[in-house]
């Protein structure tokens, strides 16, 4: 299993960060992807548990399903289709810290093609780090 972790501090309270993070279709404002479409709403919240989103970007079209949404602390999801990965699980945790929020994005996966995990991890880590930079920009400047 390959694991990557990206962390960032954002000068805003967790609820403000959460409100941007949980807006699937608004992800294009801060994550380096071309399009995000919510294909199915969650069971009690449109963007919450059970929500299915399709993400287009980086030459891929992937589908993810939200498996946990505990505002404003934790968002977990799993990849259900579209990438050369198996057993892909993502988790974003928000923790209050002095001056704002600590965001930790963890992704675990198995590469579909053995020996390619390091390359996929490298690309994914760069994308997630860019996304956290964008998230901080949107949250702090609007």
mmCIF file of N, CA and C in Angstrom, residues 4-125:
data_model
loop_
_atom_site.group_PDB
_atom_site.id
_atom_site.type_symbol
_atom_site.label_atom_id
_atom_site.label_comp_id
_atom_site.label_asym_id
_atom_site.label_seq_id
_atom_site.Cartn_x
_atom_site.Cartn_y
_atom_site.Cartn_z
ATOM 1 N N UNK A 4 0.520 8.709 0.866
ATOM 2 C CA UNK A 4 1.087 10.051 0.792
ATOM 3 C C UNK A 4 0.322 10.940 1.757
ATOM 4 N N UNK A 5 1.026 11.923 2.296
ATOM 5 C CA UNK A 5 0.432 12.870 3.236
ATOM 6 C C UNK A 5 0.893 14.266 2.839
ATOM 7 N N UNK A 6 -0.058 15.175 2.756
ATOM 8 C CA UNK A 6 0.234 16.579 2.477
ATOM 9 C C UNK A 6 -0.452 17.386 3.564
ATOM 10 N N UNK A 7 0.271 18.354 4.136
ATOM 11 C CA UNK A 7 -0.289 19.175 5.209
ATOM 12 C C UNK A 7 -0.071 20.656 4.916
ATOM 13 N N UNK A 8 -0.970 21.460 5.471
ATOM 14 C CA UNK A 8 -0.881 22.904 5.317
ATOM 15 C C UNK A 8 -1.626 23.586 6.453
ATOM 16 N N UNK A 9 -1.183 24.783 6.787
ATOM 17 C CA UNK A 9 -1.908 25.617 7.747
ATOM 18 C C UNK A 9 -2.635 26.702 6.975
ATOM 19 N N UNK A 10 -3.885 26.911 7.342
ATOM 20 C CA UNK A 10 -4.704 27.938 6.684
ATOM 21 C C UNK A 10 -5.188 28.905 7.754
ATOM 22 N N UNK A 11 -4.994 30.185 7.501
ATOM 23 C CA UNK A 11 -5.344 31.225 8.472
ATOM 24 C C UNK A 11 -6.844 31.524 8.428
ATOM 25 N N UNK A 12 -7.623 30.530 8.840
ATOM 26 C CA UNK A 12 -9.082 30.659 8.891
ATOM 27 C C UNK A 12 -9.603 29.573 9.820
ATOM 28 N N UNK A 13 -10.785 29.775 10.404
ATOM 29 C CA UNK A 13 -11.345 28.751 11.283
ATOM 30 C C UNK A 13 -11.758 27.500 10.503
ATOM 31 N N UNK A 14 -11.782 26.339 11.175
ATOM 32 C CA UNK A 14 -12.132 25.084 10.500
ATOM 33 C C UNK A 14 -13.453 25.131 9.736
ATOM 34 N N UNK A 15 -14.476 25.776 10.256
ATOM 35 C CA UNK A 15 -15.764 25.791 9.557
ATOM 36 C C UNK A 15 -15.663 26.491 8.207
ATOM 37 N N UNK A 16 -14.890 27.557 8.130
ATOM 38 C CA UNK A 16 -14.730 28.265 6.846
ATOM 39 C C UNK A 16 -13.990 27.372 5.844
ATOM 40 N N UNK A 17 -12.969 26.675 6.317
ATOM 41 C CA UNK A 17 -12.233 25.747 5.447
ATOM 42 C C UNK A 17 -13.163 24.617 5.001
ATOM 43 N N UNK A 18 -13.925 24.081 5.939
ATOM 44 C CA UNK A 18 -14.855 22.988 5.636
ATOM 45 C C UNK A 18 -15.862 23.389 4.564
ATOM 46 N N UNK A 19 -16.409 24.587 4.684
ATOM 47 C CA UNK A 19 -17.442 25.028 3.738
ATOM 48 C C UNK A 19 -16.926 25.032 2.300
ATOM 49 N N UNK A 20 -15.662 25.362 2.108
ATOM 50 C CA UNK A 20 -15.074 25.337 0.766
ATOM 51 C C UNK A 20 -14.725 23.898 0.377
ATOM 52 N N UNK A 21 -14.146 23.156 1.290
ATOM 53 C CA UNK A 21 -13.725 21.780 1.030
ATOM 54 C C UNK A 21 -14.886 20.879 0.622
ATOM 55 N N UNK A 22 -16.029 20.999 1.263
ATOM 56 C CA UNK A 22 -17.152 20.087 1.047
ATOM 57 C C UNK A 22 -17.981 20.435 -0.201
ATOM 58 N N UNK A 23 -17.747 21.577 -0.797
ATOM 59 C CA UNK A 23 -18.460 21.997 -2.005
ATOM 60 C C UNK A 23 -17.814 21.334 -3.222
ATOM 61 N N UNK A 24 -18.291 20.139 -3.583
ATOM 62 C CA UNK A 24 -17.661 19.363 -4.648
ATOM 63 C C UNK A 24 -17.533 20.142 -5.949
ATOM 64 N N UNK A 25 -18.620 20.725 -6.402
ATOM 65 C CA UNK A 25 -18.592 21.404 -7.691
ATOM 66 C C UNK A 25 -17.752 22.682 -7.650
ATOM 67 N N UNK A 26 -17.454 23.189 -6.457
ATOM 68 C CA UNK A 26 -16.578 24.357 -6.323
ATOM 69 C C UNK A 26 -15.098 23.996 -6.274
ATOM 70 N N UNK A 27 -14.788 22.702 -6.321
ATOM 71 C CA UNK A 27 -13.389 22.272 -6.231
ATOM 72 C C UNK A 27 -12.527 22.815 -7.359
ATOM 73 N N UNK A 28 -13.132 23.109 -8.495
ATOM 74 C CA UNK A 28 -12.345 23.626 -9.624
ATOM 75 C C UNK A 28 -11.731 24.981 -9.313
ATOM 76 N N UNK A 29 -12.235 25.669 -8.296
ATOM 77 C CA UNK A 29 -11.664 26.973 -7.901
ATOM 78 C C UNK A 29 -10.334 26.815 -7.194
ATOM 79 N N UNK A 30 -10.072 25.651 -6.600
ATOM 80 C CA UNK A 30 -8.848 25.510 -5.813
ATOM 81 C C UNK A 30 -8.021 24.263 -6.109
ATOM 82 N N UNK A 31 -8.591 23.261 -6.721
ATOM 83 C CA UNK A 31 -7.856 22.044 -7.049
ATOM 84 C C UNK A 31 -7.515 22.070 -8.543
ATOM 85 N N UNK A 32 -6.322 21.604 -8.933
ATOM 86 C CA UNK A 32 -5.951 21.676 -10.355
ATOM 87 C C UNK A 32 -6.665 20.618 -11.200
ATOM 88 N N UNK A 33 -7.978 20.795 -11.343
ATOM 89 C CA UNK A 33 -8.799 19.925 -12.180
ATOM 90 C C UNK A 33 -9.683 20.798 -13.063
ATOM 91 N N UNK A 34 -10.179 20.215 -14.130
ATOM 92 C CA UNK A 34 -10.968 20.980 -15.094
ATOM 93 C C UNK A 34 -12.455 21.037 -14.754
ATOM 94 N N UNK A 35 -12.981 19.920 -14.209
ATOM 95 C CA UNK A 35 -14.422 19.868 -13.945
ATOM 96 C C UNK A 35 -14.705 18.891 -12.809
ATOM 97 N N UNK A 36 -15.663 19.243 -11.966
ATOM 98 C CA UNK A 36 -16.157 18.346 -10.927
ATOM 99 C C UNK A 36 -17.682 18.403 -10.984
ATOM 100 N N UNK A 37 -18.295 17.242 -11.103
ATOM 101 C CA UNK A 37 -19.748 17.154 -11.185
ATOM 102 C C UNK A 37 -20.229 16.182 -10.114
ATOM 103 N N UNK A 38 -21.177 16.630 -9.303
ATOM 104 C CA UNK A 38 -21.784 15.725 -8.335
ATOM 105 C C UNK A 38 -22.817 14.895 -9.084
ATOM 106 N N UNK A 39 -22.557 13.602 -9.193
ATOM 107 C CA UNK A 39 -23.433 12.691 -9.941
ATOM 108 C C UNK A 39 -24.598 12.186 -9.110
ATOM 109 N N UNK A 40 -24.369 12.078 -7.795
ATOM 110 C CA UNK A 40 -25.430 11.602 -6.916
ATOM 111 C C UNK A 40 -25.276 12.311 -5.586
ATOM 112 N N UNK A 41 -26.366 12.809 -5.027
ATOM 113 C CA UNK A 41 -26.276 13.482 -3.730
ATOM 114 C C UNK A 41 -26.077 12.481 -2.599
ATOM 115 N N UNK A 42 -25.574 12.990 -1.490
ATOM 116 C CA UNK A 42 -25.425 12.171 -0.296
ATOM 117 C C UNK A 42 -26.781 11.859 0.316
ATOM 118 N N UNK A 43 -26.777 11.018 1.329
ATOM 119 C CA UNK A 43 -28.034 10.565 1.922
ATOM 120 C C UNK A 43 -28.746 11.640 2.730
ATOM 121 N N UNK A 44 -28.015 12.429 3.509
ATOM 122 C CA UNK A 44 -28.662 13.478 4.302
ATOM 123 C C UNK A 44 -28.203 14.876 3.927
ATOM 124 N N UNK A 45 -27.085 14.982 3.238
ATOM 125 C CA UNK A 45 -26.526 16.254 2.786
ATOM 126 C C UNK A 45 -26.079 16.036 1.344
ATOM 127 N N UNK A 46 -26.413 16.927 0.419
ATOM 128 C CA UNK A 46 -26.045 16.702 -0.981
ATOM 129 C C UNK A 46 -24.562 16.390 -1.198
ATOM 130 N N UNK A 47 -23.678 17.008 -0.398
ATOM 131 C CA UNK A 47 -22.248 16.779 -0.554
ATOM 132 C C UNK A 47 -21.685 15.796 0.466
ATOM 133 N N UNK A 48 -22.542 15.220 1.294
ATOM 134 C CA UNK A 48 -22.100 14.361 2.388
ATOM 135 C C UNK A 48 -21.980 12.891 2.019
ATOM 136 N N UNK A 49 -22.086 12.054 3.032
ATOM 137 C CA UNK A 49 -21.898 10.613 2.873
ATOM 138 C C UNK A 49 -22.812 10.072 1.777
ATOM 139 N N UNK A 50 -22.214 9.301 0.887
ATOM 140 C CA UNK A 50 -22.944 8.719 -0.228
ATOM 141 C C UNK A 50 -22.877 9.544 -1.496
ATOM 142 N N UNK A 51 -22.471 10.804 -1.412
ATOM 143 C CA UNK A 51 -22.356 11.629 -2.611
ATOM 144 C C UNK A 51 -21.319 11.018 -3.547
ATOM 145 N N UNK A 52 -21.613 11.063 -4.833
ATOM 146 C CA UNK A 52 -20.689 10.568 -5.857
ATOM 147 C C UNK A 52 -20.343 11.742 -6.752
ATOM 148 N N UNK A 53 -19.027 11.920 -6.981
ATOM 149 C CA UNK A 53 -18.568 13.017 -7.825
ATOM 150 C C UNK A 53 -17.654 12.474 -8.915
ATOM 151 N N UNK A 54 -17.729 13.113 -10.082
ATOM 152 C CA UNK A 54 -16.834 12.807 -11.192
ATOM 153 C C UNK A 54 -15.886 13.981 -11.338
ATOM 154 N N UNK A 55 -14.599 13.668 -11.443
ATOM 155 C CA UNK A 55 -13.562 14.696 -11.540
ATOM 156 C C UNK A 55 -12.808 14.492 -12.845
ATOM 157 N N UNK A 56 -12.715 15.575 -13.632
ATOM 158 C CA UNK A 56 -11.967 15.540 -14.892
ATOM 159 C C UNK A 56 -10.737 16.430 -14.749
ATOM 160 N N UNK A 57 -9.592 15.860 -15.055
ATOM 161 C CA UNK A 57 -8.365 16.636 -15.011
ATOM 162 C C UNK A 57 -7.159 15.734 -15.116
ATOM 163 N N UNK A 58 -6.038 16.301 -15.484
ATOM 164 C CA UNK A 58 -4.775 15.572 -15.609
ATOM 165 C C UNK A 58 -4.916 14.369 -16.541
ATOM 166 N N UNK A 59 -5.753 14.495 -17.569
ATOM 167 C CA UNK A 59 -5.926 13.421 -18.535
ATOM 168 C C UNK A 59 -6.769 12.257 -18.052
ATOM 169 N N UNK A 60 -7.402 12.388 -16.894
ATOM 170 C CA UNK A 60 -8.214 11.316 -16.334
ATOM 171 C C UNK A 60 -9.629 11.782 -16.057
ATOM 172 N N UNK A 61 -10.530 10.837 -16.024
ATOM 173 C CA UNK A 61 -11.887 11.068 -15.532
ATOM 174 C C UNK A 61 -12.074 10.027 -14.436
ATOM 175 N N UNK A 62 -12.179 10.501 -13.193
ATOM 176 C CA UNK A 62 -12.313 9.572 -12.069
ATOM 177 C C UNK A 62 -13.646 9.791 -11.363
ATOM 178 N N UNK A 63 -14.044 8.781 -10.634
ATOM 179 C CA UNK A 63 -15.261 8.873 -9.839
ATOM 180 C C UNK A 63 -14.913 8.544 -8.399
ATOM 181 N N UNK A 64 -15.442 9.348 -7.487
ATOM 182 C CA UNK A 64 -15.208 9.148 -6.064
ATOM 183 C C UNK A 64 -16.540 9.163 -5.323
ATOM 184 N N UNK A 65 -16.571 8.435 -4.204
ATOM 185 C CA UNK A 65 -17.754 8.400 -3.349
ATOM 186 C C UNK A 65 -17.351 8.816 -1.949
ATOM 187 N N UNK A 66 -18.112 9.740 -1.364
ATOM 188 C CA UNK A 66 -17.850 10.200 -0.005
ATOM 189 C C UNK A 66 -18.279 9.110 0.966
ATOM 190 N N UNK A 67 -17.357 8.718 1.848
ATOM 191 C CA UNK A 67 -17.643 7.656 2.818
ATOM 192 C C UNK A 67 -17.821 8.198 4.233
ATOM 193 N N UNK A 68 -17.319 9.402 4.480
ATOM 194 C CA UNK A 68 -17.512 10.036 5.788
ATOM 195 C C UNK A 68 -17.426 11.542 5.622
ATOM 196 N N UNK A 69 -18.310 12.257 6.299
ATOM 197 C CA UNK A 69 -18.307 13.716 6.290
ATOM 198 C C UNK A 69 -18.743 14.181 7.673
ATOM 199 N N UNK A 70 -17.772 14.528 8.483
ATOM 200 C CA UNK A 70 -18.042 14.985 9.844
ATOM 201 C C UNK A 70 -17.581 16.442 9.952
ATOM 202 N N UNK A 71 -18.529 17.345 9.780
ATOM 203 C CA UNK A 71 -18.205 18.779 9.774
ATOM 204 C C UNK A 71 -17.812 19.252 11.167
ATOM 205 N N UNK A 72 -16.870 20.155 11.282
ATOM 206 C CA UNK A 72 -15.873 20.563 10.299
ATOM 207 C C UNK A 72 -14.535 19.866 10.542
ATOM 208 N N UNK A 73 -14.565 18.559 10.665
ATOM 209 C CA UNK A 73 -13.359 17.838 11.087
ATOM 210 C C UNK A 73 -12.775 16.858 10.086
ATOM 211 N N UNK A 74 -13.629 16.113 9.372
ATOM 212 C CA UNK A 74 -13.094 15.006 8.585
ATOM 213 C C UNK A 74 -13.958 14.706 7.372
ATOM 214 N N UNK A 75 -13.299 14.580 6.227
ATOM 215 C CA UNK A 75 -13.938 14.146 4.990
ATOM 216 C C UNK A 75 -13.155 12.940 4.482
ATOM 217 N N UNK A 76 -13.843 11.837 4.220
ATOM 218 C CA UNK A 76 -13.195 10.647 3.683
ATOM 219 C C UNK A 76 -13.931 10.223 2.420
ATOM 220 N N UNK A 77 -13.186 9.665 1.484
ATOM 221 C CA UNK A 77 -13.760 9.255 0.211
ATOM 222 C C UNK A 77 -12.983 8.081 -0.344
ATOM 223 N N UNK A 78 -13.585 7.410 -1.325
ATOM 224 C CA UNK A 78 -12.910 6.320 -2.008
ATOM 225 C C UNK A 78 -13.076 6.482 -3.510
ATOM 226 N N UNK A 79 -12.057 6.078 -4.230
ATOM 227 C CA UNK A 79 -12.100 6.087 -5.678
ATOM 228 C C UNK A 79 -12.888 4.862 -6.127
ATOM 229 N N UNK A 80 -13.861 5.074 -6.992
ATOM 230 C CA UNK A 80 -14.675 3.954 -7.456
ATOM 231 C C UNK A 80 -14.435 3.609 -8.925
ATOM 232 N N UNK A 81 -13.816 4.517 -9.693
ATOM 233 C CA UNK A 81 -13.563 4.234 -11.112
ATOM 234 C C UNK A 81 -12.617 5.273 -11.704
ATOM 235 N N UNK A 82 -11.896 4.845 -12.750
ATOM 236 C CA UNK A 82 -11.228 5.788 -13.610
ATOM 237 C C UNK A 82 -9.744 6.027 -13.469
ATOM 238 N N UNK A 83 -9.055 5.473 -12.507
ATOM 239 C CA UNK A 83 -7.625 5.736 -12.369
ATOM 240 C C UNK A 83 -6.868 4.415 -12.267
ATOM 241 N N UNK A 84 -5.579 4.439 -12.568
ATOM 242 C CA UNK A 84 -4.789 3.202 -12.500
ATOM 243 C C UNK A 84 -4.426 2.833 -11.059
ATOM 244 N N UNK A 85 -5.435 2.852 -10.188
ATOM 245 C CA UNK A 85 -5.240 2.591 -8.766
ATOM 246 C C UNK A 85 -6.284 1.601 -8.271
ATOM 247 N N UNK A 86 -5.929 0.899 -7.204
ATOM 248 C CA UNK A 86 -6.879 0.035 -6.509
ATOM 249 C C UNK A 86 -6.879 0.429 -5.041
ATOM 250 N N UNK A 87 -7.959 0.151 -4.378
ATOM 251 C CA UNK A 87 -8.054 0.381 -2.928
ATOM 252 C C UNK A 87 -7.693 1.809 -2.544
ATOM 253 N N UNK A 88 -8.055 2.762 -3.384
ATOM 254 C CA UNK A 88 -7.747 4.176 -3.140
ATOM 255 C C UNK A 88 -8.692 4.746 -2.096
ATOM 256 N N UNK A 89 -8.135 5.283 -1.033
ATOM 257 C CA UNK A 89 -8.904 5.939 0.024
ATOM 258 C C UNK A 89 -8.244 7.283 0.322
ATOM 259 N N UNK A 90 -9.052 8.305 0.419
ATOM 260 C CA UNK A 90 -8.558 9.631 0.765
ATOM 261 C C UNK A 90 -9.231 10.125 2.032
ATOM 262 N N UNK A 91 -8.505 10.929 2.778
ATOM 263 C CA UNK A 91 -9.040 11.500 4.014
ATOM 264 C C UNK A 91 -8.449 12.893 4.192
ATOM 265 N N UNK A 92 -9.323 13.843 4.482
ATOM 266 C CA UNK A 92 -8.889 15.204 4.785
ATOM 267 C C UNK A 92 -9.362 15.514 6.200
ATOM 268 N N UNK A 93 -8.416 15.863 7.066
ATOM 269 C CA UNK A 93 -8.776 16.212 8.441
ATOM 270 C C UNK A 93 -8.444 17.672 8.690
ATOM 271 N N UNK A 94 -9.315 18.318 9.443
ATOM 272 C CA UNK A 94 -9.146 19.723 9.819
ATOM 273 C C UNK A 94 -9.021 19.790 11.324
ATOM 274 N N UNK A 95 -7.962 20.436 11.794
ATOM 275 C CA UNK A 95 -7.711 20.565 13.219
ATOM 276 C C UNK A 95 -7.461 22.030 13.545
ATOM 277 N N UNK A 96 -8.166 22.522 14.549
ATOM 278 C CA UNK A 96 -7.945 23.906 14.961
ATOM 279 C C UNK A 96 -6.532 24.027 15.526
ATOM 280 N N UNK A 97 -5.852 25.102 15.149
ATOM 281 C CA UNK A 97 -4.531 25.413 15.685
ATOM 282 C C UNK A 97 -4.462 26.920 15.889
ATOM 283 N N UNK A 98 -3.494 27.408 16.655
ATOM 284 C CA UNK A 98 -3.385 28.853 16.841
ATOM 285 C C UNK A 98 -3.288 29.564 15.491
ATOM 286 N N UNK A 99 -4.162 30.505 15.273
ATOM 287 C CA UNK A 99 -4.156 31.270 14.030
ATOM 288 C C UNK A 99 -4.928 30.651 12.885
ATOM 289 N N UNK A 100 -5.574 29.501 13.112
ATOM 290 C CA UNK A 100 -6.338 28.939 12.005
ATOM 291 C C UNK A 100 -6.577 27.454 12.080
ATOM 292 N N UNK A 101 -6.354 26.785 10.938
ATOM 293 C CA UNK A 101 -6.691 25.378 10.780
ATOM 294 C C UNK A 101 -5.528 24.624 10.152
ATOM 295 N N UNK A 102 -5.237 23.474 10.717
ATOM 296 C CA UNK A 102 -4.256 22.559 10.133
ATOM 297 C C UNK A 102 -5.026 21.575 9.270
ATOM 298 N N UNK A 103 -4.662 21.489 8.001
ATOM 299 C CA UNK A 103 -5.310 20.579 7.061
ATOM 300 C C UNK A 103 -4.318 19.466 6.730
ATOM 301 N N UNK A 104 -4.774 18.250 6.891
ATOM 302 C CA UNK A 104 -3.934 17.076 6.580
ATOM 303 C C UNK A 104 -4.692 16.204 5.590
ATOM 304 N N UNK A 105 -4.103 15.993 4.412
ATOM 305 C CA UNK A 105 -4.724 15.199 3.357
ATOM 306 C C UNK A 105 -3.898 13.925 3.192
ATOM 307 N N UNK A 106 -4.507 12.799 3.475
ATOM 308 C CA UNK A 106 -3.843 11.505 3.391
ATOM 309 C C UNK A 106 -4.515 10.673 2.310
ATOM 310 N N UNK A 107 -3.716 10.046 1.471
ATOM 311 C CA UNK A 107 -4.234 9.155 0.432
ATOM 312 C C UNK A 107 -3.455 7.848 0.496
ATOM 313 N N UNK A 108 -4.192 6.748 0.448
ATOM 314 C CA UNK A 108 -3.603 5.410 0.411
ATOM 315 C C UNK A 108 -4.143 4.689 -0.827
ATOM 316 N N UNK A 109 -3.271 3.965 -1.502
ATOM 317 C CA UNK A 109 -3.696 3.239 -2.701
ATOM 318 C C UNK A 109 -2.705 2.133 -3.044
ATOM 319 N N UNK A 110 -3.156 1.266 -3.925
ATOM 320 C CA UNK A 110 -2.304 0.253 -4.536
ATOM 321 C C UNK A 110 -2.286 0.555 -6.038
ATOM 322 N N UNK A 111 -1.107 0.592 -6.636
ATOM 323 C CA UNK A 111 -1.065 0.839 -8.086
ATOM 324 C C UNK A 111 -1.614 -0.362 -8.848
ATOM 325 N N UNK A 112 -2.313 -0.096 -9.922
ATOM 326 C CA UNK A 112 -2.832 -1.164 -10.763
ATOM 327 C C UNK A 112 -1.684 -1.908 -11.442
ATOM 328 N N UNK A 113 -0.658 -1.158 -11.848
ATOM 329 C CA UNK A 113 0.523 -1.738 -12.482
ATOM 330 C C UNK A 113 1.647 -1.773 -11.447
ATOM 331 N N UNK A 114 2.102 -2.954 -11.062
ATOM 332 C CA UNK A 114 3.172 -3.045 -10.057
ATOM 333 C C UNK A 114 4.405 -2.238 -10.463
ATOM 334 N N UNK A 115 5.009 -1.585 -9.479
ATOM 335 C CA UNK A 115 6.213 -0.793 -9.721
ATOM 336 C C UNK A 115 5.957 0.655 -10.097
ATOM 337 N N UNK A 116 4.682 1.036 -10.254
ATOM 338 C CA UNK A 116 4.376 2.420 -10.652
ATOM 339 C C UNK A 116 3.908 3.272 -9.477
ATOM 340 N N UNK A 117 3.854 2.692 -8.275
ATOM 341 C CA UNK A 117 3.356 3.427 -7.112
ATOM 342 C C UNK A 117 4.107 4.705 -6.832
ATOM 343 N N UNK A 118 5.433 4.688 -6.971
ATOM 344 C CA UNK A 118 6.238 5.880 -6.684
ATOM 345 C C UNK A 118 5.895 7.019 -7.644
ATOM 346 N N UNK A 119 5.683 6.690 -8.929
ATOM 347 C CA UNK A 119 5.360 7.716 -9.918
ATOM 348 C C UNK A 119 3.968 8.292 -9.672
ATOM 349 N N UNK A 120 3.002 7.417 -9.403
ATOM 350 C CA UNK A 120 1.649 7.879 -9.105
ATOM 351 C C UNK A 120 1.636 8.716 -7.826
ATOM 352 N N UNK A 121 2.388 8.292 -6.820
ATOM 353 C CA UNK A 121 2.460 9.039 -5.559
ATOM 354 C C UNK A 121 3.070 10.420 -5.786
ATOM 355 N N UNK A 122 4.116 10.483 -6.597
ATOM 356 C CA UNK A 122 4.769 11.763 -6.896
ATOM 357 C C UNK A 122 3.780 12.733 -7.549
ATOM 358 N N UNK A 123 3.091 12.262 -8.571
ATOM 359 C CA UNK A 123 2.136 13.118 -9.288
ATOM 360 C C UNK A 123 0.974 13.519 -8.388
ATOM 361 N N UNK A 124 0.455 12.574 -7.637
ATOM 362 C CA UNK A 124 -0.681 12.859 -6.759
ATOM 363 C C UNK A 124 -0.291 13.818 -5.648
ATOM 364 N N UNK A 125 0.882 13.645 -5.084
ATOM 365 C CA UNK A 125 1.329 14.532 -4.009
ATOM 366 C C UNK A 125 1.474 15.965 -4.514
#
